[in-house]
Coordinates of C-alpha atoms in Angstrom, one line a residue:
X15 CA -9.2 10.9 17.3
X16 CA -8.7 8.0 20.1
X17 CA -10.5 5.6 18.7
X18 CA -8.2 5.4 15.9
X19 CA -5.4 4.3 17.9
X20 CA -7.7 0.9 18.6
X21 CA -5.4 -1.3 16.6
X22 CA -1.9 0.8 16.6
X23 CA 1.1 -0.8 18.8
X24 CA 0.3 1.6 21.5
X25 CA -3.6 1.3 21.7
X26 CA -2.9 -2.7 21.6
X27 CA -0.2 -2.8 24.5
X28 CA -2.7 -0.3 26.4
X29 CA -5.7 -2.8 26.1
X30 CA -3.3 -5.5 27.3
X31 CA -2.3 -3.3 30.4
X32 CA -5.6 -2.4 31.5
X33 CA -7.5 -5.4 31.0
X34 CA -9.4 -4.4 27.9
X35 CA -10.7 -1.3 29.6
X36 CA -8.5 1.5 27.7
X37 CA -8.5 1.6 23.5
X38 CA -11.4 -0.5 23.1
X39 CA -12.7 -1.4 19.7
X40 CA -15.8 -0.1 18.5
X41 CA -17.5 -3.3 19.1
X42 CA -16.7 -3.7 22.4
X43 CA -17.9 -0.3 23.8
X44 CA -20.5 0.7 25.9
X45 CA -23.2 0.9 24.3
X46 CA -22.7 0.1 21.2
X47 CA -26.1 -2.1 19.4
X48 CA -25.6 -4.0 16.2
X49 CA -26.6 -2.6 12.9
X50 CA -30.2 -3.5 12.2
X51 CA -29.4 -5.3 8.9
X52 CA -26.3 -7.3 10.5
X53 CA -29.2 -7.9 13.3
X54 CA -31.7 -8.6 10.1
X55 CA -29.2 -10.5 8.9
X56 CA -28.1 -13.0 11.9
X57 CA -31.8 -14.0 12.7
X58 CA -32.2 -15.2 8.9
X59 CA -34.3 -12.3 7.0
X60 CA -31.9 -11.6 4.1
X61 CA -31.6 -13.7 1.3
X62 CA -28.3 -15.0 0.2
X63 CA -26.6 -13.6 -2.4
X64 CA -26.3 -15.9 -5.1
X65 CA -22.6 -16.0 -6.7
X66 CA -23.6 -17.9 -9.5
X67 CA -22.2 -16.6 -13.1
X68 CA -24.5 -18.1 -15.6
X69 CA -25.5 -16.7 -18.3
X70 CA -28.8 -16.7 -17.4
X71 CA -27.6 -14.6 -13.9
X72 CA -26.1 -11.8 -16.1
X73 CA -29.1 -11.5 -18.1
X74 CA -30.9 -11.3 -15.4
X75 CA -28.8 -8.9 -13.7
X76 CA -28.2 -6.8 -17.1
X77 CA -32.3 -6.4 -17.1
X78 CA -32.2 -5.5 -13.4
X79 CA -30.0 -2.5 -14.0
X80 CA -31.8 -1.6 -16.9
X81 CA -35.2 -1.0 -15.2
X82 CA -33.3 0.5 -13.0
X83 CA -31.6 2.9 -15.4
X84 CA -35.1 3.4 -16.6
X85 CA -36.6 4.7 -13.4
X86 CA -33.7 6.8 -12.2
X87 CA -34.4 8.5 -15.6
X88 CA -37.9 8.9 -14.2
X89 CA -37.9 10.0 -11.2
X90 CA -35.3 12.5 -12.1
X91 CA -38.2 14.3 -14.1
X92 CA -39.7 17.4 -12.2
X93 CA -43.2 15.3 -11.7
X94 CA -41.7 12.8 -9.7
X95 CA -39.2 15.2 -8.0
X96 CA -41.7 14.8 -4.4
X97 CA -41.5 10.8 -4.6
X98 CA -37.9 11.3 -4.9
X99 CA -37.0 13.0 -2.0
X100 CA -39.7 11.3 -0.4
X101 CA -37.4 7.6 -1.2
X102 CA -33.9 9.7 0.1
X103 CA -36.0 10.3 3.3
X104 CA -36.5 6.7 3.8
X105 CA -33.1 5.3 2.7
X106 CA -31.7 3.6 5.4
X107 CA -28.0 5.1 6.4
X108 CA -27.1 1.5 6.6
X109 CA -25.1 -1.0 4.5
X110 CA -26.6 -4.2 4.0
X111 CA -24.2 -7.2 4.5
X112 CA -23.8 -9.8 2.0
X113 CA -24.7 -13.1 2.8
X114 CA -23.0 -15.9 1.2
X115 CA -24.7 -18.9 0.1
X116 CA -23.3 -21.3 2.5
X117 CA -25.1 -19.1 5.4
X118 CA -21.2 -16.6 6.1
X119 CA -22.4 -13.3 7.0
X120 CA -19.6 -10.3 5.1
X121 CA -18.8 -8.2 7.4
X122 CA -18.4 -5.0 5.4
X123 CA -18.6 -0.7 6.7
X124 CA -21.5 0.3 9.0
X125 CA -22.4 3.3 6.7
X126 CA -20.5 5.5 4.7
X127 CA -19.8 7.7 7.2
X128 CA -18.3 4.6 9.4
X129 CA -16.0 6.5 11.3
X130 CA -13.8 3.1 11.1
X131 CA -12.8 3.3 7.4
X132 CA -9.8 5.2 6.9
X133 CA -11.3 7.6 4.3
X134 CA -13.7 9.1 7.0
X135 CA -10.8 9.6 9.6
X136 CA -10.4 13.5 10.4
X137 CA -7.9 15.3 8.7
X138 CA -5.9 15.4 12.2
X139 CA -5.9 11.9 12.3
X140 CA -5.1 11.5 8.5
X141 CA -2.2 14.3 9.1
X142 CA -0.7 11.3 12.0
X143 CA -0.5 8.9 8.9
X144 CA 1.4 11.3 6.8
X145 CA 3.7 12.6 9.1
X146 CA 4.5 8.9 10.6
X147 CA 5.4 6.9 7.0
X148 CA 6.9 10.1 5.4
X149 CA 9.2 10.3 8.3
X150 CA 10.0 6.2 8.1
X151 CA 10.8 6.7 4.6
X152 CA 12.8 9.9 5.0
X153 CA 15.0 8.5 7.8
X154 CA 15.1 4.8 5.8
X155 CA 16.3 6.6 2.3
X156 CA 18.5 8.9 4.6
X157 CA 20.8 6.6 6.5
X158 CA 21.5 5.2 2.6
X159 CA 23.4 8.2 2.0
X160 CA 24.9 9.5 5.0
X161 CA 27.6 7.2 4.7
X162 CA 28.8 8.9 1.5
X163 CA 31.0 11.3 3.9
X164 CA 32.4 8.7 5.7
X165 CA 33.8 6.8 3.1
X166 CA 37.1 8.6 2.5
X167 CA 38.0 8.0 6.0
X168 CA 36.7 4.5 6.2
X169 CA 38.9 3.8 3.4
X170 CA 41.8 5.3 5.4
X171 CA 41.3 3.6 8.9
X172 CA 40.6 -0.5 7.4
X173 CA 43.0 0.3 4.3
X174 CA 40.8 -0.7 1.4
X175 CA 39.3 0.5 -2.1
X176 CA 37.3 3.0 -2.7
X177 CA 35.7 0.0 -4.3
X178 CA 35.1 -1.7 -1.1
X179 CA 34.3 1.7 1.0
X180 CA 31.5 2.4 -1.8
X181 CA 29.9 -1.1 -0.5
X182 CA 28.8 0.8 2.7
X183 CA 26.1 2.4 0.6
X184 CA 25.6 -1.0 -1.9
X185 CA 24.6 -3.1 0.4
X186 CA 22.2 -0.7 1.9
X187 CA 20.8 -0.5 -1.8
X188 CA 20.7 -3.9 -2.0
X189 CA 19.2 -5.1 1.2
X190 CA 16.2 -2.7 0.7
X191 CA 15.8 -3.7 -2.8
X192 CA 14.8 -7.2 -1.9
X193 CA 12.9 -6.8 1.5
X194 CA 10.3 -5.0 -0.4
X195 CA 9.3 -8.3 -2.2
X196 CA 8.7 -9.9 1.1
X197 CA 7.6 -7.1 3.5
X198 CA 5.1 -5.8 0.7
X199 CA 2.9 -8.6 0.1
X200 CA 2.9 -9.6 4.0
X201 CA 1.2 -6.5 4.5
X202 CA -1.5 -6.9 2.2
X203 CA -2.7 -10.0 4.4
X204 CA -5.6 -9.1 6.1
X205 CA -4.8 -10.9 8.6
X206 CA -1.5 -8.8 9.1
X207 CA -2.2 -5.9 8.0
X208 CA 0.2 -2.7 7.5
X209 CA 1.2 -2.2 11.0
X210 CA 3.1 -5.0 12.0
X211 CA 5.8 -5.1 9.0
X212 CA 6.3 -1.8 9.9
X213 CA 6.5 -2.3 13.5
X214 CA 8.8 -5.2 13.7
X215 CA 11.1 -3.7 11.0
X216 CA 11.9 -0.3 12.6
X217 CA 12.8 -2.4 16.1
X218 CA 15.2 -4.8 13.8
X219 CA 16.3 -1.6 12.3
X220 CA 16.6 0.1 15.5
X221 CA 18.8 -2.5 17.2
X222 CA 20.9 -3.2 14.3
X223 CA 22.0 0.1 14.6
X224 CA 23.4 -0.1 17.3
X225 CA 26.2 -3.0 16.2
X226 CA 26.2 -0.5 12.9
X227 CA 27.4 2.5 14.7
X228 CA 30.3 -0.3 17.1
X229 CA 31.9 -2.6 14.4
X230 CA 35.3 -2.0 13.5
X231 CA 36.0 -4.6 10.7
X232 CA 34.9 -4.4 7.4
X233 CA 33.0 -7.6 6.3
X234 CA 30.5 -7.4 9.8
X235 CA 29.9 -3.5 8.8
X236 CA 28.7 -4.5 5.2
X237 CA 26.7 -7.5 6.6
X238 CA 25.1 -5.3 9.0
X239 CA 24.7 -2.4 6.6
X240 CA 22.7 -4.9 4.3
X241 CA 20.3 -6.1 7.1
X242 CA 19.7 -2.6 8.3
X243 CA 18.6 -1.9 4.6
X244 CA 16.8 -5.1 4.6
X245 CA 14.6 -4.3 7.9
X246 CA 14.0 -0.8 6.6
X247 CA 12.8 -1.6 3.1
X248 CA 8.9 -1.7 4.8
X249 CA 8.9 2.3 4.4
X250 CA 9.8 2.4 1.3
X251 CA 7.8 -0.2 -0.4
X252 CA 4.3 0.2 2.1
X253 CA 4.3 3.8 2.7
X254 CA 2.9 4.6 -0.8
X255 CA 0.3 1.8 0.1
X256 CA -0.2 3.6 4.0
X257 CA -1.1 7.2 1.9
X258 CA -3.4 5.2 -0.6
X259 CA -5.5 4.1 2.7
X260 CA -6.4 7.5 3.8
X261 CA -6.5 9.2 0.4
X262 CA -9.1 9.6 -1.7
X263 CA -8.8 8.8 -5.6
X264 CA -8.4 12.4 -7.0
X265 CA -6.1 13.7 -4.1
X266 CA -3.9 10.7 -4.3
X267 CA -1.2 11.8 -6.8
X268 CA -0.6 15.1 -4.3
X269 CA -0.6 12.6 -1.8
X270 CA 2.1 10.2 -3.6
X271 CA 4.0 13.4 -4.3
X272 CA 4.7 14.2 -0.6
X273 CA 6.3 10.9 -0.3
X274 CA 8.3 11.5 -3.3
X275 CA 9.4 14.5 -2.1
X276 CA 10.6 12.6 1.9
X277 CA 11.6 10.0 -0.3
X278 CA 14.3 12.4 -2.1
X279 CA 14.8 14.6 0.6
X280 CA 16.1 11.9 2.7
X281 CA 19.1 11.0 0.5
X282 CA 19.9 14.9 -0.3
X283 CA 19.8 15.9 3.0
X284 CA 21.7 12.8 5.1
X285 CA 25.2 14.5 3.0
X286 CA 24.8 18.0 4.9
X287 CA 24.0 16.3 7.8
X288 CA 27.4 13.7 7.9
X289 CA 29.8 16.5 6.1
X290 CA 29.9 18.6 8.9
X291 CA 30.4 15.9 11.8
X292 CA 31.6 13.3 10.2
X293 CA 35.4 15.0 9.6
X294 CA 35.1 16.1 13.2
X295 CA 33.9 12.8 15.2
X296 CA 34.9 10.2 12.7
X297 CA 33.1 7.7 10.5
X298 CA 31.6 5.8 12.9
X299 CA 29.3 9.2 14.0
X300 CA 27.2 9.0 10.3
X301 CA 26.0 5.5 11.7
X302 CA 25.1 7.2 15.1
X303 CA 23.2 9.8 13.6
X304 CA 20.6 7.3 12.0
X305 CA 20.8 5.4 15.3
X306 CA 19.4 8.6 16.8
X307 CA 16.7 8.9 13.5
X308 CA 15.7 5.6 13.9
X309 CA 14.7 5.8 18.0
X310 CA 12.6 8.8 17.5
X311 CA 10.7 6.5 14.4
X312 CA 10.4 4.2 16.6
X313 CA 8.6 6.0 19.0
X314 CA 6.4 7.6 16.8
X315 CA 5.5 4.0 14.7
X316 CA 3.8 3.0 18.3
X317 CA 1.3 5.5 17.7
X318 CA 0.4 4.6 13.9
X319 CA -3.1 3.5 14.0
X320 CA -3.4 0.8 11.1
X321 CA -4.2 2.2 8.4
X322 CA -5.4 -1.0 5.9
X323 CA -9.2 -1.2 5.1
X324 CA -9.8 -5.1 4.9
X325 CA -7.4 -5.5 8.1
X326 CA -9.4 -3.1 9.8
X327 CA -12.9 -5.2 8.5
X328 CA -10.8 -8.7 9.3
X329 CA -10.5 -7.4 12.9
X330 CA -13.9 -6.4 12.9
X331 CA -15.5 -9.5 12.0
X332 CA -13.3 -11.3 14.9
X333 CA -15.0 -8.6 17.6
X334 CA -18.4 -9.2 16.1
X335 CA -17.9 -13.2 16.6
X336 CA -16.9 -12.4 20.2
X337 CA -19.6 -10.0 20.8
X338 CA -22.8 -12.5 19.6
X339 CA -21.1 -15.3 19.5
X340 CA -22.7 -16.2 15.7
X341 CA -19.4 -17.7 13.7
X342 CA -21.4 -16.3 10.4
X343 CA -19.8 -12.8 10.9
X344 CA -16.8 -13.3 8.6
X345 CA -15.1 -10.5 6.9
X346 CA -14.2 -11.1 2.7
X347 CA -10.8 -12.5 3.1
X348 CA -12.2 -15.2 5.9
X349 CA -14.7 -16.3 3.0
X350 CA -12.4 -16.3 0.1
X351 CA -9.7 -18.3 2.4
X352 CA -12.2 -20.5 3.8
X353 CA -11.6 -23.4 1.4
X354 CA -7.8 -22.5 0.9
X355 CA -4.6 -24.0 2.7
X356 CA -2.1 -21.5 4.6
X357 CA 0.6 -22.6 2.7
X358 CA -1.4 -21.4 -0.8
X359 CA -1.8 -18.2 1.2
X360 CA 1.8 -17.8 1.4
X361 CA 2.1 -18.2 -2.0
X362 CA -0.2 -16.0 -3.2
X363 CA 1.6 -13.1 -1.4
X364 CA 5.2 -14.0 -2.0
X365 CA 5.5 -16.2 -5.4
X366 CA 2.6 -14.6 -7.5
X367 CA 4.2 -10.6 -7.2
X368 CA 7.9 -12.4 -8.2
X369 CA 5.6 -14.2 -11.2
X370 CA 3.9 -10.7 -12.1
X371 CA 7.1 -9.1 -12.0
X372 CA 8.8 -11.8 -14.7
X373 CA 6.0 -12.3 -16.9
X374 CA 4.5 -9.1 -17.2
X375 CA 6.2 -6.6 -19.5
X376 CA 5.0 -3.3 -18.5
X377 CA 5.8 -4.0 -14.8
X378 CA 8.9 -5.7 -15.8
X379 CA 9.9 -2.5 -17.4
X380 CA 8.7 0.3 -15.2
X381 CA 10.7 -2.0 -12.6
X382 CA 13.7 -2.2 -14.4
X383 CA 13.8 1.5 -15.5
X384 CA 12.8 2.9 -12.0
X385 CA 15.9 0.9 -10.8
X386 CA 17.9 2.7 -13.6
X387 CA 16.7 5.8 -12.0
X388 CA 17.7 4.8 -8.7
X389 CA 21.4 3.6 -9.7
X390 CA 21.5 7.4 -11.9
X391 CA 20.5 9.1 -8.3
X392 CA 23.1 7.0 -6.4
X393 CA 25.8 7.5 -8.9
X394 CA 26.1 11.5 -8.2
X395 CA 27.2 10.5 -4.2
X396 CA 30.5 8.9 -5.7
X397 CA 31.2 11.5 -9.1
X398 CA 30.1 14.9 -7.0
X399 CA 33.3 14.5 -5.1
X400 CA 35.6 13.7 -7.8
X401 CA 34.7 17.4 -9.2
X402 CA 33.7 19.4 -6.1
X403 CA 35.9 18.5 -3.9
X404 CA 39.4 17.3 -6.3
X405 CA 38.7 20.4 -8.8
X406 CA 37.1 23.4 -6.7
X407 CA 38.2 21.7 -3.4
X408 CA 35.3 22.5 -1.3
X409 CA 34.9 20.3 2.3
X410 CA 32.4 17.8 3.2
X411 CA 30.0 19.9 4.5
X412 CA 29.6 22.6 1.6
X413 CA 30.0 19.6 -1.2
X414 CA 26.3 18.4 1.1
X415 CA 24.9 21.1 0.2
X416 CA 25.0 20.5 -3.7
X417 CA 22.7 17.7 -3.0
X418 CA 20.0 19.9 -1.5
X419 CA 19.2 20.8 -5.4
X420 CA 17.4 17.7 -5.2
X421 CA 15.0 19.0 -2.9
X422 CA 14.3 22.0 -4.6
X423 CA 14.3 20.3 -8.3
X424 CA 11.6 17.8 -6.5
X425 CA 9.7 21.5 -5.2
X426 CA 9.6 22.6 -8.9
X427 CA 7.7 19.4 -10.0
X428 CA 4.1 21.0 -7.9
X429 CA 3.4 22.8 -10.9
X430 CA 3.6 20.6 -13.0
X431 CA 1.9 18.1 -11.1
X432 CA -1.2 20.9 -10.3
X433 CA -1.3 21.3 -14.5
X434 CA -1.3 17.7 -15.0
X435 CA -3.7 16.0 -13.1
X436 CA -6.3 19.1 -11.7
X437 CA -6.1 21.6 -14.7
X438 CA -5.2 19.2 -17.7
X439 CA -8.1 17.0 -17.1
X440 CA -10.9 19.8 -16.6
X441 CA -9.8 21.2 -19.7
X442 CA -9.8 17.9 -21.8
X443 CA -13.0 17.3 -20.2
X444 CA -14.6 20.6 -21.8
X445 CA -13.0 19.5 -25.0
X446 CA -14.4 16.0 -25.0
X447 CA -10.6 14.7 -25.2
X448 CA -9.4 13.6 -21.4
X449 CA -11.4 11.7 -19.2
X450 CA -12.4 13.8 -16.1
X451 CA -9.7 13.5 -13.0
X452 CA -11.8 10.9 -11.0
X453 CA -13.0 8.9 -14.1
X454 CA -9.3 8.4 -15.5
X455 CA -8.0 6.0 -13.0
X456 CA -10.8 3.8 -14.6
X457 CA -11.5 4.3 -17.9
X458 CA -7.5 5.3 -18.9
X459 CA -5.4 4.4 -16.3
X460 CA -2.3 5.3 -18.2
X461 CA -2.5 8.7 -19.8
X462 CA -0.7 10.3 -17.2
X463 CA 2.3 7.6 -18.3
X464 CA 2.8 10.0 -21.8
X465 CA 4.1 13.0 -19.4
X466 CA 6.6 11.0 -18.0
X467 CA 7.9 10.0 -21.2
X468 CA 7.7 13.9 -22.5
X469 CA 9.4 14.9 -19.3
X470 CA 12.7 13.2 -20.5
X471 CA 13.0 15.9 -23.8
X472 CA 12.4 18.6 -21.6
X473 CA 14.7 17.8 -18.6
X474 CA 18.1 16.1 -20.4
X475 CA 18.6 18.6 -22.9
X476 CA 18.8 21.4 -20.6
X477 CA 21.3 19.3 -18.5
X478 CA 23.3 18.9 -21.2
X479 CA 24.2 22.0 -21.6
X480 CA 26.2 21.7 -18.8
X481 CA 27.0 18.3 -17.8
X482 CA 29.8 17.0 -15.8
X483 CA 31.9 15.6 -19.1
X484 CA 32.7 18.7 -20.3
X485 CA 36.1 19.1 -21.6
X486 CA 37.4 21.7 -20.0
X487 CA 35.4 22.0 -16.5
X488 CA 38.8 23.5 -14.4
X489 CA 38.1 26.5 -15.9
X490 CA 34.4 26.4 -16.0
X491 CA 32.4 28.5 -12.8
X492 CA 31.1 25.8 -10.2
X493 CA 27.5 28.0 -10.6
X494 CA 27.2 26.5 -13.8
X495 CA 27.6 22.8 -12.5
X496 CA 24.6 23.8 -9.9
X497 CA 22.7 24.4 -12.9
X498 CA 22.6 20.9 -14.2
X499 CA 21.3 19.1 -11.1
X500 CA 17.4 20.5 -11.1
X501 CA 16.8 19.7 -14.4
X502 CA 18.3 16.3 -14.5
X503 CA 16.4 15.7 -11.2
X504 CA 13.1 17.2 -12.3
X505 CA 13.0 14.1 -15.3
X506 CA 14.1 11.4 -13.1
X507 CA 11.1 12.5 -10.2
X508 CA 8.8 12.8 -12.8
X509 CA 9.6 9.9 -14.8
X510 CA 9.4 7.5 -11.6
X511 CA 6.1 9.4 -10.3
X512 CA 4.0 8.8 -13.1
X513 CA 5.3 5.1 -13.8
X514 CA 4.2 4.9 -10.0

């Protein structure tokens, strides 16, 4: 499991100590001897791939495939069944690099088994990942609402609204709401890769905190709450991006769902955790509780090994120069930016996903309705209180505790999410109806997108029942306002899964 720390913050600053002898990169160990077909292809002996697309190239490729349709046919015939495992005794475990036509050598994996691509890592070292970006995004979503039981006595000490003390938790929203569109496509630079957005946000994060948790005037606390939002955003909008990298295709909707699950957890628990200190120590102790979250992320971020495939291959390509000291070893993003200015780089990543978002509907609207969702969530942290605490009078600390229904409403959704995309699919499959579970992510990406919108029928009219506008809720039991929350929280999870 070591050698996956090779390109996380700690394995980097313990090359640097030692001189390059500790967390070396598999390149640069002892005895390590290049792949025969990158050795092939260095001195010459492959033949350029040529990336021509004329129609005479697709014909010619079309008839390829069909002779070799043909003969897989063949030797799949019991006659032939010797020659056949005859050929998958001679297949070389190696994958042969693709050589451009100007003479660049694509550095690609080894093998399949290349223990350097993330989807061979061991499940101990895929269980790091996991636990590292669900806990970023945990403590990120849960210093949003931890303020929620300070602001009665903020409003109290500094004399303002509960509009203004409401703010505390705004600008949070808001500065995490736009990071994303910067922080996001910076990590999808091979040349960046996932690690350092995360790094250099939780130690901005971290240090803002501590100003966070001091001020005592209202306009530098909102300022502050906004950048602390802003710097934190990287969990939120790369951590779905961190699971995809070491997550195969079928198992990545369970894999999604555990970050759905930190990612309500955080906000449901961070009230429990405030009510019960925050009417003791003051408001200023809900802002020392996520400094304390944020230095133990902080010190596990150091050990999250980077997690991004064609970072991981850009880095790669960089030893391999080093090593022969041949310039044609050039991973895919080298050769498609060869020709391309830094600046049109930079707009690629930051312009084009601000361009996708305006001018493409369906993301436009599984944007604009998963931020409905969000301001729905957010809403119950300011009307809660106006029923639990001015009608049944309950304290801080017990009215926390109504928020943990989140938590389990989000538990509840397993089932479903077992039915929908292990059981659903096998069955459709038998019926010739629903693509199998692996095929669907190609062939119909969006057929998991009708359940959310079936999930709303199911969820709102149950909530109804027993929704907080009812007429007369003085003399209704509080039990039966519990009731409410799971269901209403089962459709919003499910509804911003799926359009996930």
């Amino acid at each position: 499991m070591a050698h996956i720390l090779t390109n996380s913050p700690i394995g980097l600053i313990g090359r640097w100590l030692s001189g390059g002898r500790l967390f070396q990169p598999t390149e640069k160990r002892q005895g390590f001897e290049l792949p025969p077909p990158y050795k092939d292809a260095a001195g010459g002996r492959n033949t350029p791939l040529d990336y021509s697309d004329s129609p005479e190239t697709k014909k010619e490729i079309r008839a390829q495939g069909d002779s070799i349709s043909a003969d897989s046919s063949q030797t799949h015939s019991p006659s032939s069944q010797p020659g056949l495992e005859q050929q998958e005794s001679q297949r070389s475990p190696w994958i042969e690099p693709t050589i451009t036509p100007d003479g660049a050598i694509q550095v690609d994996w080894y093998s399949d088994q290349d223990p350097d691509n993330p989807h061979n890592w061991s499940f101990a070292a895929k269980l790091l990942v996991y636990i590292e970006v669900n806990l970023f995004t945990f403590i990120v979503y849960m210093s949003v609402a931890i303020f929620a039981a300070a602001e009665g006595e903020f409003m109290t000490v500094f004399g303002v609204s509960r509009s203004v003390s409401v703010l505390g938790m705004s600008t949070y929203v808001l500065g995490y709401g736009t990071g994303p569109m910067i922080w996001s496509p910076l990590s999808e630079i091979p040349s960046i890769g996932r690690n350092p957005p995360y790094v250099i946000s939780i130690t901005i994060f971290l240090i803002l905190s501590i100003p966070t948790a001091l001020v005592n005037n209202v306009p530098g606390f909102m300022v502050l709450r906004f950048l602390q939002g802003f710097f934190g955003s990287p969990g939120l909008a790369t951590g779905g991006a961190s699971i995809a990298d070491v997550t195969g295709l079928v198992q990545l909707p369970y894999g999604l769902y555990v970050w759905g699950l930190c990612s309500i957890a955080g906000p449901a628990i961070a009230p429990v955790i405030s009510g019960f200190s925050v009417p003791v120590k003051g408001w200023h102790w809900s802002m020392w509780e996520v400094l304390w979250a944020a230095a133990g992320c902080f010190v596990f971020l150091i050990f999250l090994p980077e997690t991004s495939g064609p970072a991981i291959l850009h880095l790669r390509a960089k030893h391999l120069r080093e090593l022969t000291g041949n310039p044609s070893f050039q991973s895919q993003s080298e050769i498609k930016v060869k020709n391309v200015s830094p600046m049109q780089v930079v707009y690629d990543a930051l312009i084009i996903p601000w361009k996708i978002h305006a001018l493409d509907p369906a993301i436009l609207f599984s944007t604009v309705y998963i931020g409905l969702v969000y301001a729905i969530f957010y809403s119950y942290f300011e009307v809660l209180p106006i029923v639990y605490i001015d009608v049944y009078k309950m304290n801080l600390g017990e009215l926390g505790l109504i928020f943990l229904a989140s938590v389990v409403a989000t538990a509840l959704v397993l089932p479903l999410l077992l039915f929908v995309h292990s059981l659903l699919p096998k069955r459709g499959l038998s019926q010739g109806c629903i693509p199998s579970a692996r095929k669907a992510a190609h062939s119909r990406p969006f057929w998991k997108f009708d359940c959310a919108c079936w999930a709303i029928y199911v969820c709102v009219d149950l909530a109804s029942i027993n929704s907080l506008d009812s007429t007369d809720y003085r003399s209704a039991h509080r039990g039966s306002r519990h009731d409410a929350g799971p269901p209403v929280h089962i459709q919003l999870y499910c509804r911003r899964l799926y359009a996930l």
